[in-house]
CSV table of N, CA, C and O in Angstrom, one decimal:
chain,number,residue,atom,x,y,z
A,678,MET,N,-7.7,-8.6,-12.6
A,678,MET,CA,-6.5,-7.9,-12.8
A,678,MET,C,-6.5,-6.7,-11.9
A,678,MET,O,-7.4,-5.8,-12.0
A,679,PRO,N,-5.4,-6.5,-11.1
A,679,PRO,CA,-5.4,-5.4,-10.2
A,679,PRO,C,-5.0,-4.1,-11.0
A,679,PRO,O,-4.3,-4.1,-11.9
A,680,ARG,N,-5.6,-3.0,-10.5
A,680,ARG,CA,-5.3,-1.7,-11.1
A,680,ARG,C,-4.0,-1.2,-10.4
A,680,ARG,O,-3.7,-1.7,-9.3
A,681,GLN,N,-3.4,-0.3,-11.0
A,681,GLN,CA,-2.1,0.3,-10.5
A,681,GLN,C,-2.5,1.0,-9.2
A,681,GLN,O,-3.5,1.7,-9.1
A,682,LEU,N,-1.6,0.8,-8.2
A,682,LEU,CA,-1.8,1.5,-6.9
A,682,LEU,C,-1.6,3.0,-7.0
A,682,LEU,O,-0.7,3.4,-7.8
A,683,GLY,N,-2.3,3.8,-6.3
A,683,GLY,CA,-2.1,5.2,-6.2
A,683,GLY,C,-0.8,5.5,-5.5
A,683,GLY,O,-0.2,4.6,-4.8
A,684,GLU,N,-0.4,6.8,-5.5
A,684,GLU,CA,0.9,7.1,-4.8
A,684,GLU,C,0.9,6.8,-3.3
A,684,GLU,O,1.9,6.1,-2.9
A,685,LEU,N,-0.1,7.1,-2.6
A,685,LEU,CA,-0.1,6.8,-1.2
A,685,LEU,C,-0.3,5.3,-0.9
A,685,LEU,O,0.3,4.8,0.0
A,686,GLU,N,-1.2,4.7,-1.7
A,686,GLU,CA,-1.3,3.3,-1.6
A,686,GLU,C,0.0,2.5,-1.8
A,686,GLU,O,0.3,1.6,-1.0
A,687,ASP,N,0.7,3.0,-2.8
A,687,ASP,CA,2.1,2.4,-3.1
A,687,ASP,C,3.0,2.6,-1.9
A,687,ASP,O,3.8,1.7,-1.5
A,688,ALA,N,3.0,3.8,-1.3
A,688,ALA,CA,3.9,4.1,-0.2
A,688,ALA,C,3.6,3.2,1.0
A,688,ALA,O,4.5,2.7,1.7
A,689,VAL,N,2.3,3.0,1.2
A,689,VAL,CA,1.9,2.1,2.3
A,689,VAL,C,2.3,0.7,2.0
A,689,VAL,O,2.9,0.0,2.8
A,690,MET,N,1.9,0.2,0.8
A,690,MET,CA,2.2,-1.2,0.4
A,690,MET,C,3.7,-1.4,0.4
A,690,MET,O,4.2,-2.5,0.7
A,691,THR,N,4.5,-0.5,0.0
A,691,THR,CA,6.0,-0.6,0.0
A,691,THR,C,6.5,-1.0,1.4
A,691,THR,O,7.3,-1.9,1.6
A,692,ARG,N,5.9,-0.3,2.4
A,692,ARG,CA,6.3,-0.7,3.8
A,692,ARG,C,5.8,-2.1,4.2
A,692,ARG,O,6.6,-2.8,4.8
A,693,VAL,N,4.6,-2.4,3.9
A,693,VAL,CA,4.1,-3.7,4.2
A,693,VAL,C,4.9,-4.8,3.5
A,693,VAL,O,5.3,-5.8,4.2
A,694,TRP,N,5.3,-4.6,2.2
A,694,TRP,CA,6.1,-5.6,1.5
A,694,TRP,C,7.5,-5.6,2.1
A,694,TRP,O,8.0,-6.7,2.3
A,695,GLN,N,8.1,-4.5,2.4
A,695,GLN,CA,9.5,-4.5,2.9
A,695,GLN,C,9.6,-5.1,4.3
A,695,GLN,O,10.5,-5.8,4.5
A,696,TRP,N,8.7,-4.8,5.1
A,696,TRP,CA,8.7,-5.3,6.5
A,696,TRP,C,8.4,-6.8,6.6
A,696,TRP,O,8.8,-7.5,7.5
A,697,ASN,N,7.5,-7.2,5.6
A,697,ASN,CA,7.2,-8.6,5.5
A,697,ASN,C,6.8,-9.3,6.8
A,697,ASN,O,7.2,-10.3,7.2
A,698,ARG,N,5.9,-8.5,7.5
A,698,ARG,CA,5.3,-9.0,8.8
A,698,ARG,C,4.0,-8.2,9.0
A,698,ARG,O,3.8,-7.2,8.4
A,699,PRO,N,3.2,-8.7,9.9
A,699,PRO,CA,2.0,-7.9,10.2
A,699,PRO,C,2.3,-6.5,10.8
A,699,PRO,O,3.2,-6.4,11.6
A,700,VAL,N,1.7,-5.5,10.3
A,700,VAL,CA,2.0,-4.1,10.7
A,700,VAL,C,0.7,-3.4,11.1
A,700,VAL,O,-0.4,-3.8,10.7
A,701,THR,N,0.9,-2.4,11.9
A,701,THR,CA,-0.2,-1.6,12.4
A,701,THR,C,-0.3,-0.2,11.6
A,701,THR,O,0.7,0.2,11.0
A,702,VAL,N,-1.4,0.4,11.7
A,702,VAL,CA,-1.5,1.8,11.1
A,702,VAL,C,-0.5,2.7,11.7
A,702,VAL,O,0.2,3.5,11.0
A,703,ARG,N,-0.3,2.6,13.0
A,703,ARG,CA,0.6,3.5,13.8
A,703,ARG,C,2.0,3.3,13.2
A,703,ARG,O,2.7,4.3,13.0
A,704,GLU,N,2.5,2.0,13.0
A,704,GLU,CA,3.8,1.8,12.5
A,704,GLU,C,4.0,2.4,11.1
A,704,GLU,O,5.0,3.1,10.9
A,705,VAL,N,3.0,2.2,10.3
A,705,VAL,CA,3.1,2.8,8.9
A,705,VAL,C,3.1,4.3,9.0
A,705,VAL,O,3.9,5.0,8.3
A,706,LEU,N,2.2,4.9,9.8
A,706,LEU,CA,2.2,6.3,10.0
A,706,LEU,C,3.5,6.9,10.4
A,706,LEU,O,4.0,7.9,9.8
A,707,GLU,N,4.1,6.3,11.5
A,707,GLU,CA,5.4,6.8,12.0
A,707,GLU,C,6.5,6.8,10.9
A,707,GLU,O,7.3,7.7,10.8
A,708,ASP,N,6.5,5.8,10.1
A,708,ASP,CA,7.5,5.7,9.1
A,708,ASP,C,7.2,6.7,8.0
A,708,ASP,O,8.1,7.4,7.5
A,709,LEU,N,5.9,6.8,7.6
A,709,LEU,CA,5.6,7.8,6.5
A,709,LEU,C,5.8,9.2,7.0
A,709,LEU,O,6.2,10.1,6.2
A,710,GLN,N,5.7,9.5,8.3
A,710,GLN,CA,5.9,10.9,8.8
A,710,GLN,C,7.3,11.3,8.7
A,710,GLN,O,7.6,12.5,8.8
A,711,GLN,N,8.2,10.4,8.5
A,711,GLN,CA,9.6,10.8,8.3
A,711,GLN,C,9.9,11.5,7.0
A,711,GLN,O,10.9,12.2,6.8
A,712,GLU,N,8.9,11.3,6.0
A,712,GLU,CA,9.1,11.9,4.7
A,712,GLU,C,8.0,12.9,4.3
A,712,GLU,O,8.1,13.6,3.3
A,713,ARG,N,6.9,12.9,5.0
A,713,ARG,CA,5.7,13.7,4.7
A,713,ARG,C,4.9,14.0,5.9
A,713,ARG,O,4.9,13.2,6.9
A,714,SER,N,4.1,15.0,5.9
A,714,SER,CA,3.1,15.3,6.9
A,714,SER,C,1.8,14.6,6.6
A,714,SER,O,1.3,14.8,5.5
A,715,ILE,N,1.4,13.7,7.4
A,715,ILE,CA,0.2,12.9,7.1
A,715,ILE,C,-0.5,12.5,8.4
A,715,ILE,O,0.1,12.3,9.5
A,716,ALA,N,-1.8,12.5,8.4
A,716,ALA,CA,-2.6,12.2,9.6
A,716,ALA,C,-2.8,10.7,9.8
A,716,ALA,O,-2.9,9.9,8.8
A,717,TYR,N,-3.0,10.3,11.0
A,717,TYR,CA,-3.3,8.9,11.3
A,717,TYR,C,-4.6,8.4,10.6
A,717,TYR,O,-4.6,7.3,10.0
A,718,THR,N,-5.6,9.3,10.5
A,718,THR,CA,-6.9,8.9,9.9
A,718,THR,C,-6.7,8.6,8.4
A,718,THR,O,-7.3,7.8,7.8
A,719,THR,N,-5.8,9.4,7.8
A,719,THR,CA,-5.5,9.2,6.3
A,719,THR,C,-4.9,7.8,6.1
A,719,THR,O,-5.3,7.1,5.2
A,720,VAL,N,-3.9,7.5,6.9
A,720,VAL,CA,-3.2,6.2,6.8
A,720,VAL,C,-4.2,5.0,7.1
A,720,VAL,O,-4.3,4.0,6.4
A,721,MET,N,-5.1,5.2,8.1
A,721,MET,CA,-6.1,4.2,8.5
A,721,MET,C,-7.0,4.0,7.3
A,721,MET,O,-7.4,2.9,6.9
A,722,THR,N,-7.5,5.1,6.6
A,722,THR,CA,-8.4,5.0,5.5
A,722,THR,C,-7.7,4.3,4.3
A,722,THR,O,-8.3,3.4,3.7
A,723,VAL,N,-6.4,4.6,4.0
A,723,VAL,CA,-5.7,4.0,3.0
A,723,VAL,C,-5.6,2.5,3.2
A,723,VAL,O,-5.8,1.6,2.4
A,724,MET,N,-5.2,2.1,4.5
A,724,MET,CA,-5.1,0.7,4.8
A,724,MET,C,-6.4,0.0,4.7
A,724,MET,O,-6.5,-1.2,4.3
A,725,ASP,N,-7.5,0.6,5.2
A,725,ASP,CA,-8.8,0.0,5.1
A,725,ASP,C,-9.2,-0.2,3.6
A,725,ASP,O,-9.7,-1.2,3.2
A,726,ASN,N,-8.9,0.8,2.8
A,726,ASN,CA,-9.2,0.7,1.3
A,726,ASN,C,-8.4,-0.5,0.7
A,726,ASN,O,-8.9,-1.2,-0.1
A,727,LEU,N,-7.1,-0.6,1.1
A,727,LEU,CA,-6.3,-1.7,0.6
A,727,LEU,C,-6.8,-3.0,1.0
A,727,LEU,O,-6.8,-4.0,0.3
A,728,HIS,N,-7.4,-3.1,2.2
A,728,HIS,CA,-8.0,-4.3,2.7
A,728,HIS,C,-9.3,-4.6,1.9
A,728,HIS,O,-9.5,-5.7,1.4
A,729,GLN,N,-10.1,-3.6,1.6
A,729,GLN,CA,-11.3,-3.8,0.8
A,729,GLN,C,-11.0,-4.2,-0.6
A,729,GLN,O,-11.7,-5.0,-1.2
A,730,LYS,N,-9.9,-3.7,-1.1
A,730,LYS,CA,-9.4,-4.1,-2.5
A,730,LYS,C,-8.7,-5.4,-2.6
A,730,LYS,O,-8.4,-5.9,-3.7
A,731,GLY,N,-8.4,-6.0,-1.4
A,731,GLY,CA,-7.8,-7.4,-1.4
A,731,GLY,C,-6.3,-7.4,-1.4
A,731,GLY,O,-5.7,-8.4,-1.6
A,732,TRP,N,-5.7,-6.2,-1.2
A,732,TRP,CA,-4.2,-6.2,-1.2
A,732,TRP,C,-3.6,-6.6,0.1
A,732,TRP,O,-2.5,-7.1,0.2
A,733,VAL,N,-4.4,-6.4,1.2
A,733,VAL,CA,-3.9,-6.8,2.6
A,733,VAL,C,-5.0,-7.6,3.3
A,733,VAL,O,-6.2,-7.4,3.0
A,734,ARG,N,-4.6,-8.4,4.2
A,734,ARG,CA,-5.6,-9.1,5.1
A,734,ARG,C,-5.3,-8.4,6.5
A,734,ARG,O,-4.3,-7.9,6.7
A,735,ARG,N,-6.3,-8.5,7.3
A,735,ARG,CA,-6.1,-7.9,8.6
A,735,ARG,C,-6.7,-8.8,9.7
A,735,ARG,O,-7.7,-9.5,9.5
A,736,GLU,N,-6.1,-8.7,10.9
A,736,GLU,CA,-6.5,-9.4,12.1
A,736,GLU,C,-6.6,-8.5,13.2
A,736,GLU,O,-5.7,-7.6,13.4
A,737,VAL,N,-7.6,-8.7,14.1
A,737,VAL,CA,-7.7,-7.8,15.2
A,737,VAL,C,-6.6,-8.1,16.2
A,737,VAL,O,-6.3,-9.3,16.5
A,738,ASP,N,-6.0,-7.0,16.8
A,738,ASP,CA,-5.0,-7.1,17.8
A,738,ASP,C,-5.3,-6.1,18.8
A,738,ASP,O,-4.9,-4.9,18.7
A,739,GLY,N,-6.1,-6.5,19.8
A,739,GLY,CA,-6.5,-5.5,20.8
A,739,GLY,C,-7.6,-4.6,20.2
A,739,GLY,O,-8.6,-5.0,19.7
A,740,ARG,N,-7.3,-3.3,20.3
A,740,ARG,CA,-8.2,-2.3,19.7
A,740,ARG,C,-7.8,-1.9,18.3
A,740,ARG,O,-8.4,-0.9,17.8
A,741,ALA,N,-6.8,-2.5,17.7
A,741,ALA,CA,-6.3,-2.2,16.4
A,741,ALA,C,-6.3,-3.4,15.5
A,741,ALA,O,-6.6,-4.5,15.9
A,742,TYR,N,-5.9,-3.2,14.3
A,742,TYR,CA,-5.7,-4.3,13.3
A,742,TYR,C,-4.2,-4.4,13.0
A,742,TYR,O,-3.5,-3.4,13.1
A,743,ARG,N,-3.8,-5.6,12.7
A,743,ARG,CA,-2.5,-5.8,12.1
A,743,ARG,C,-2.8,-6.3,10.7
A,743,ARG,O,-3.6,-7.2,10.4
A,744,TYR,N,-2.1,-5.6,9.7
A,744,TYR,CA,-2.2,-5.9,8.3
A,744,TYR,C,-1.1,-6.6,7.7
A,744,TYR,O,0.1,-6.4,8.1
A,745,THR,N,-1.4,-7.6,6.8
A,745,THR,CA,-0.4,-8.4,6.2
A,745,THR,C,-0.6,-8.4,4.7
A,745,THR,O,-1.8,-8.5,4.3
A,746,ALA,N,0.4,-8.3,3.9
A,746,ALA,CA,0.3,-8.3,2.4
A,746,ALA,C,-0.3,-9.7,2.0
A,746,ALA,O,0.1,-10.7,2.5
A,747,VAL,N,-1.2,-9.6,1.0
A,747,VAL,CA,-1.8,-10.8,0.4
A,747,VAL,C,-0.9,-11.4,-0.6
A,747,VAL,O,-0.8,-12.6,-0.8
A,748,SER,N,-0.1,-10.6,-1.3
A,748,SER,CA,0.8,-11.0,-2.4
A,748,SER,C,2.1,-10.2,-2.3
A,748,SER,O,2.2,-9.4,-1.4
A,749,THR,N,3.0,-10.5,-3.2
A,749,THR,CA,4.3,-9.8,-3.1
A,749,THR,C,4.4,-8.7,-4.1
A,749,THR,O,3.5,-8.6,-5.0
A,750,ARG,N,5.3,-7.8,-3.9
A,750,ARG,CA,5.5,-6.7,-4.9
A,750,ARG,C,5.9,-7.3,-6.3
A,750,ARG,O,5.5,-6.8,-7.3
A,751,ALA,N,6.6,-8.4,-6.3
A,751,ALA,CA,7.0,-9.0,-7.6
A,751,ALA,C,5.8,-9.5,-8.3
A,751,ALA,O,5.6,-9.3,-9.5
A,752,ALA,N,4.8,-10.1,-7.6
A,752,ALA,CA,3.6,-10.5,-8.3
A,752,ALA,C,2.8,-9.3,-8.8
A,752,ALA,O,2.2,-9.4,-9.8
A,753,TYR,N,2.7,-8.3,-8.0
A,753,TYR,CA,2.0,-7.0,-8.4
A,753,TYR,C,2.7,-6.5,-9.7
A,753,TYR,O,2.0,-6.2,-10.6
A,754,SER,N,4.0,-6.4,-9.7
A,754,SER,CA,4.7,-5.8,-10.8
A,754,SER,C,4.4,-6.7,-12.1
A,754,SER,O,4.2,-6.2,-13.2
A,755,ALA,N,4.5,-8.0,-11.9
A,755,ALA,CA,4.3,-8.9,-13.0
A,755,ALA,C,2.9,-8.8,-13.5
A,755,ALA,O,2.7,-8.8,-14.8
A,756,ALA,N,1.9,-8.6,-12.7
A,756,ALA,CA,0.5,-8.5,-13.1
A,756,ALA,C,0.3,-7.2,-13.9
A,756,ALA,O,-0.4,-7.2,-15.0
A,757,LEU,N,1.0,-6.1,-13.5
A,757,LEU,CA,0.9,-4.9,-14.2
A,757,LEU,C,1.6,-5.0,-15.6
A,757,LEU,O,1.0,-4.5,-16.6
A,758,MET,N,2.7,-5.6,-15.7
A,758,MET,CA,3.4,-5.8,-16.9
A,758,MET,C,2.6,-6.7,-17.9
A,758,MET,O,2.4,-6.4,-19.1
A,759,ASN,N,2.0,-7.8,-17.3
A,759,ASN,CA,1.1,-8.6,-18.1
A,759,ASN,C,-0.1,-7.9,-18.7
A,759,ASN,O,-0.4,-8.1,-19.9
A,760,GLU,N,-0.7,-7.1,-17.9
A,760,GLU,CA,-1.9,-6.3,-18.3
A,760,GLU,C,-1.5,-5.4,-19.4
A,760,GLU,O,-2.2,-5.3,-20.5
A,761,ALA,N,-0.4,-4.6,-19.3
A,761,ALA,CA,0.0,-3.7,-20.3
A,761,ALA,C,0.4,-4.4,-21.6
A,761,ALA,O,0.0,-4.0,-22.7
A,762,TRP,N,1.1,-5.5,-21.5
A,762,TRP,CA,1.5,-6.3,-22.7
A,762,TRP,C,0.3,-6.9,-23.4
A,762,TRP,O,0.2,-6.8,-24.6
A,763,SER,N,-0.7,-7.4,-22.6
A,763,SER,CA,-1.9,-8.0,-23.2
A,763,SER,C,-2.8,-7.0,-24.0
A,763,SER,O,-3.6,-7.4,-24.8
A,764,LYS,N,-2.6,-5.7,-23.7
A,764,LYS,CA,-3.4,-4.7,-24.4
A,764,LYS,C,-2.8,-4.2,-25.7
A,764,LYS,O,-3.4,-3.4,-26.4
A,765,SER,N,-1.6,-4.7,-26.0
A,765,SER,CA,-0.9,-4.3,-27.2
A,765,SER,C,-1.6,-4.9,-28.4
A,765,SER,O,-1.9,-6.1,-28.4
A,766,ASP,N,-1.6,-4.2,-29.5
A,766,ASP,CA,-2.1,-4.8,-30.7
A,766,ASP,C,-1.0,-5.5,-31.5
A,766,ASP,O,-1.3,-6.3,-32.4
A,767,ASN,N,0.2,-5.4,-31.0
A,767,ASN,CA,1.4,-6.1,-31.6
A,767,ASN,C,2.3,-6.5,-30.4
A,767,ASN,O,3.3,-5.8,-30.1
A,768,PRO,N,2.0,-7.6,-29.7
A,768,PRO,CA,2.7,-7.9,-28.5
A,768,PRO,C,4.2,-8.1,-28.8
A,768,PRO,O,5.0,-7.7,-27.9
A,769,ALA,N,4.6,-8.7,-29.9
A,769,ALA,CA,6.0,-8.9,-30.2
A,769,ALA,C,6.8,-7.5,-30.3
A,769,ALA,O,7.8,-7.4,-29.7
A,770,ALA,N,6.2,-6.6,-31.0
A,770,ALA,CA,6.8,-5.3,-31.1
A,770,ALA,C,6.8,-4.6,-29.8
A,770,ALA,O,7.8,-3.9,-29.5
A,771,ALA,N,5.8,-4.8,-29.0
A,771,ALA,CA,5.8,-4.2,-27.6
A,771,ALA,C,7.0,-4.8,-26.8
A,771,ALA,O,7.7,-4.0,-26.1
A,772,LEU,N,7.2,-6.1,-26.9
A,772,LEU,CA,8.3,-6.7,-26.1
A,772,LEU,C,9.6,-6.2,-26.6
A,772,LEU,O,10.5,-5.9,-25.8
A,773,VAL,N,9.8,-6.1,-27.9
A,773,VAL,CA,11.1,-5.6,-28.5
A,773,VAL,C,11.3,-4.1,-28.0
A,773,VAL,O,12.4,-3.8,-27.6
A,774,ALA,N,10.3,-3.3,-28.0
A,774,ALA,CA,10.5,-1.9,-27.5
A,774,ALA,C,10.8,-1.9,-26.0
A,774,ALA,O,11.7,-1.2,-25.6
A,775,PHE,N,10.1,-2.8,-25.3
A,775,PHE,CA,10.4,-2.9,-23.8
A,775,PHE,C,11.8,-3.3,-23.6
A,775,PHE,O,12.5,-2.7,-22.7
A,776,PHE,N,12.2,-4.4,-24.2
A,776,PHE,CA,13.6,-4.9,-24.1
A,776,PHE,C,14.6,-3.8,-24.4
A,776,PHE,O,15.7,-3.7,-23.8
A,777,GLY,N,14.3,-3.0,-25.4
A,777,GLY,CA,15.2,-1.9,-25.8
A,777,GLY,C,15.3,-0.8,-24.7
A,777,GLY,O,16.3,-0.1,-24.7
A,778,MET,N,14.4,-0.7,-23.9
A,778,MET,CA,14.4,0.3,-22.8
A,778,MET,C,15.2,-0.2,-21.6
A,778,MET,O,15.5,0.5,-20.7
A,779,MET,N,15.5,-1.5,-21.5
A,779,MET,CA,16.1,-2.1,-20.4
A,779,MET,C,17.6,-1.8,-20.2
A,779,MET,O,18.3,-1.7,-21.2
A,780,SER,N,18.0,-1.7,-19.0
A,780,SER,CA,19.4,-1.6,-18.7
A,780,SER,C,20.1,-2.9,-18.9
A,780,SER,O,19.4,-4.0,-19.0
A,781,SER,N,21.4,-3.0,-18.9
A,781,SER,CA,22.1,-4.3,-19.1
A,781,SER,C,21.8,-5.2,-17.9
A,781,SER,O,21.6,-6.4,-18.0
A,782,GLU,N,21.7,-4.6,-16.7
A,782,GLU,CA,21.3,-5.4,-15.5
A,782,GLU,C,19.9,-6.0,-15.6
A,782,GLU,O,19.7,-7.1,-15.2
A,783,GLN,N,19.0,-5.2,-16.1
A,783,GLN,CA,17.6,-5.7,-16.3
A,783,GLN,C,17.6,-6.8,-17.3
A,783,GLN,O,16.9,-7.8,-17.1
A,784,ARG,N,18.4,-6.7,-18.4
A,784,ARG,CA,18.4,-7.8,-19.4
A,784,ARG,C,19.0,-9.0,-18.8
A,784,ARG,O,18.5,-10.1,-19.1
A,785,GLU,N,20.0,-8.9,-18.0
A,785,GLU,CA,20.6,-10.1,-17.3
A,785,GLU,C,19.6,-10.7,-16.4
A,785,GLU,O,19.5,-12.0,-16.4
A,786,ALA,N,18.8,-9.9,-15.7
A,786,ALA,CA,17.8,-10.5,-14.8
A,786,ALA,C,16.7,-11.2,-15.6
A,786,ALA,O,16.3,-12.3,-15.2
A,787,LEU,N,16.4,-10.6,-16.8
A,787,LEU,CA,15.4,-11.2,-17.7
A,787,LEU,C,15.9,-12.6,-18.2
A,787,LEU,O,15.2,-13.6,-18.2
A,788,GLN,N,17.2,-12.6,-18.6
A,788,GLN,CA,17.8,-13.9,-19.1
A,788,GLN,C,17.8,-14.9,-18.0
A,788,GLN,O,17.5,-16.1,-18.2
A,789,ALA,N,18.1,-14.5,-16.7
A,789,ALA,CA,18.1,-15.5,-15.6
A,789,ALA,C,16.7,-16.0,-15.4
A,789,ALA,O,16.5,-17.2,-15.1
A,790,ALA,N,15.7,-15.1,-15.5
A,790,ALA,CA,14.3,-15.5,-15.2
A,790,ALA,C,13.9,-16.5,-16.3
A,790,ALA,O,13.2,-17.4,-16.0
A,791,VAL,N,14.2,-16.2,-17.5
A,791,VAL,CA,13.8,-17.1,-18.6
A,791,VAL,C,14.5,-18.5,-18.4
A,791,VAL,O,13.8,-19.5,-18.6
A,792,HIS,N,15.7,-18.6,-18.0
A,792,HIS,CA,16.3,-19.8,-17.7
A,792,HIS,C,15.6,-20.6,-16.5
A,792,HIS,O,15.4,-21.8,-16.6
A,793,ILE,N,15.2,-19.8,-15.5
A,793,ILE,CA,14.5,-20.5,-14.4
A,793,ILE,C,13.1,-21.0,-14.9
A,793,ILE,O,12.8,-22.2,-14.6
A,794,VAL,N,12.4,-20.2,-15.7
A,794,VAL,CA,11.1,-20.7,-16.1
A,794,VAL,C,11.3,-21.9,-17.1
A,794,VAL,O,10.4,-22.8,-17.0
A,795,GLN,N,12.3,-21.9,-17.8
A,795,GLN,CA,12.5,-23.0,-18.8
A,795,GLN,C,13.1,-24.3,-18.0
A,795,GLN,O,13.3,-25.3,-18.6
A,796,GLY,N,13.5,-24.1,-16.8
A,796,GLY,CA,14.0,-25.2,-16.0
A,796,GLY,C,15.5,-25.5,-16.2
A,796,GLY,O,16.0,-26.6,-15.9
A,797,ASP,N,16.3,-24.5,-16.6
A,797,ASP,CA,17.7,-24.7,-16.8
A,797,ASP,C,18.4,-24.5,-15.4
A,797,ASP,O,18.5,-23.5,-14.9
A,798,GLU,N,18.8,-25.7,-14.8
A,798,GLU,CA,19.3,-25.7,-13.5
A,798,GLU,C,20.7,-25.0,-13.4
A,798,GLU,O,21.1,-24.6,-12.4
A,799,GLY,N,21.4,-24.9,-14.5
A,799,GLY,CA,22.7,-24.4,-14.5
A,799,GLY,C,22.7,-22.8,-14.7
A,799,GLY,O,23.7,-22.2,-14.7
A,800,ALA,N,21.5,-22.3,-14.8
A,800,ALA,CA,21.4,-20.8,-15.1
A,800,ALA,C,21.9,-20.0,-13.9
A,800,ALA,O,21.7,-20.4,-12.7
A,801,GLU,N,22.6,-18.9,-14.2
A,801,GLU,CA,23.0,-18.0,-13.1
A,801,GLU,C,21.7,-17.5,-12.4
A,801,GLU,O,20.8,-17.2,-13.1
A,802,GLY,N,21.7,-17.4,-11.1
A,802,GLY,CA,20.6,-16.9,-10.4
A,802,GLY,C,19.8,-18.1,-9.8
A,802,GLY,O,18.9,-17.9,-9.0
A,803,GLY,N,20.3,-19.3,-10.0
A,803,GLY,CA,19.8,-20.5,-9.3
A,803,GLY,C,18.5,-21.1,-9.9
A,803,GLY,O,18.2,-20.8,-11.1
A,804,THR,N,17.9,-21.9,-9.2
A,804,THR,CA,16.7,-22.6,-9.6
A,804,THR,C,15.5,-22.2,-8.8
A,804,THR,O,15.7,-21.7,-7.7
A,805,PRO,N,14.3,-22.5,-9.2
A,805,PRO,CA,13.1,-22.1,-8.4
A,805,PRO,C,13.2,-22.9,-7.1
A,805,PRO,O,13.6,-24.0,-7.0
A,806,ALA,N,12.6,-22.2,-6.1
A,806,ALA,CA,12.5,-22.8,-4.8
A,806,ALA,C,11.7,-24.1,-4.8
A,806,ALA,O,10.7,-24.2,-5.6
A,807,GLY,N,12.1,-25.1,-4.1
A,807,GLY,CA,11.4,-26.3,-4.0
A,807,GLY,C,11.7,-27.3,-5.0
A,807,GLY,O,11.1,-28.3,-5.2
A,808,ARG,N,12.7,-27.1,-5.8
A,808,ARG,CA,13.1,-28.1,-6.9
A,808,ARG,C,14.1,-29.0,-6.4
A,808,ARG,O,14.9,-28.8,-5.5
């Protein structure tokens, strides 16, 4: 089970996930520098750590690496939710409390997801890919 990403790890992974292509440290650095002062070596260390933790794979490209996400942000979020839920001493109560915190848009997304998982082809939001 993956642990929650730190703030800088999340900022880096957000870019890797959004761009959905192999990225270099330099590309991530330049984008991060639009919102904060950060050194190349800091970004390089974070990306190396993410590689060591299994979040990204990397391939040599000249004198640099190109990094690609191993999984999606959706899978990461789902794993965090599953871990939190599994630690509850009363999972049903935890779900009720969680649902109570949801916006109406989030509840609609949840209902669409349940329909997809149950195989309801007429559900709003479509059917799973490959069906």
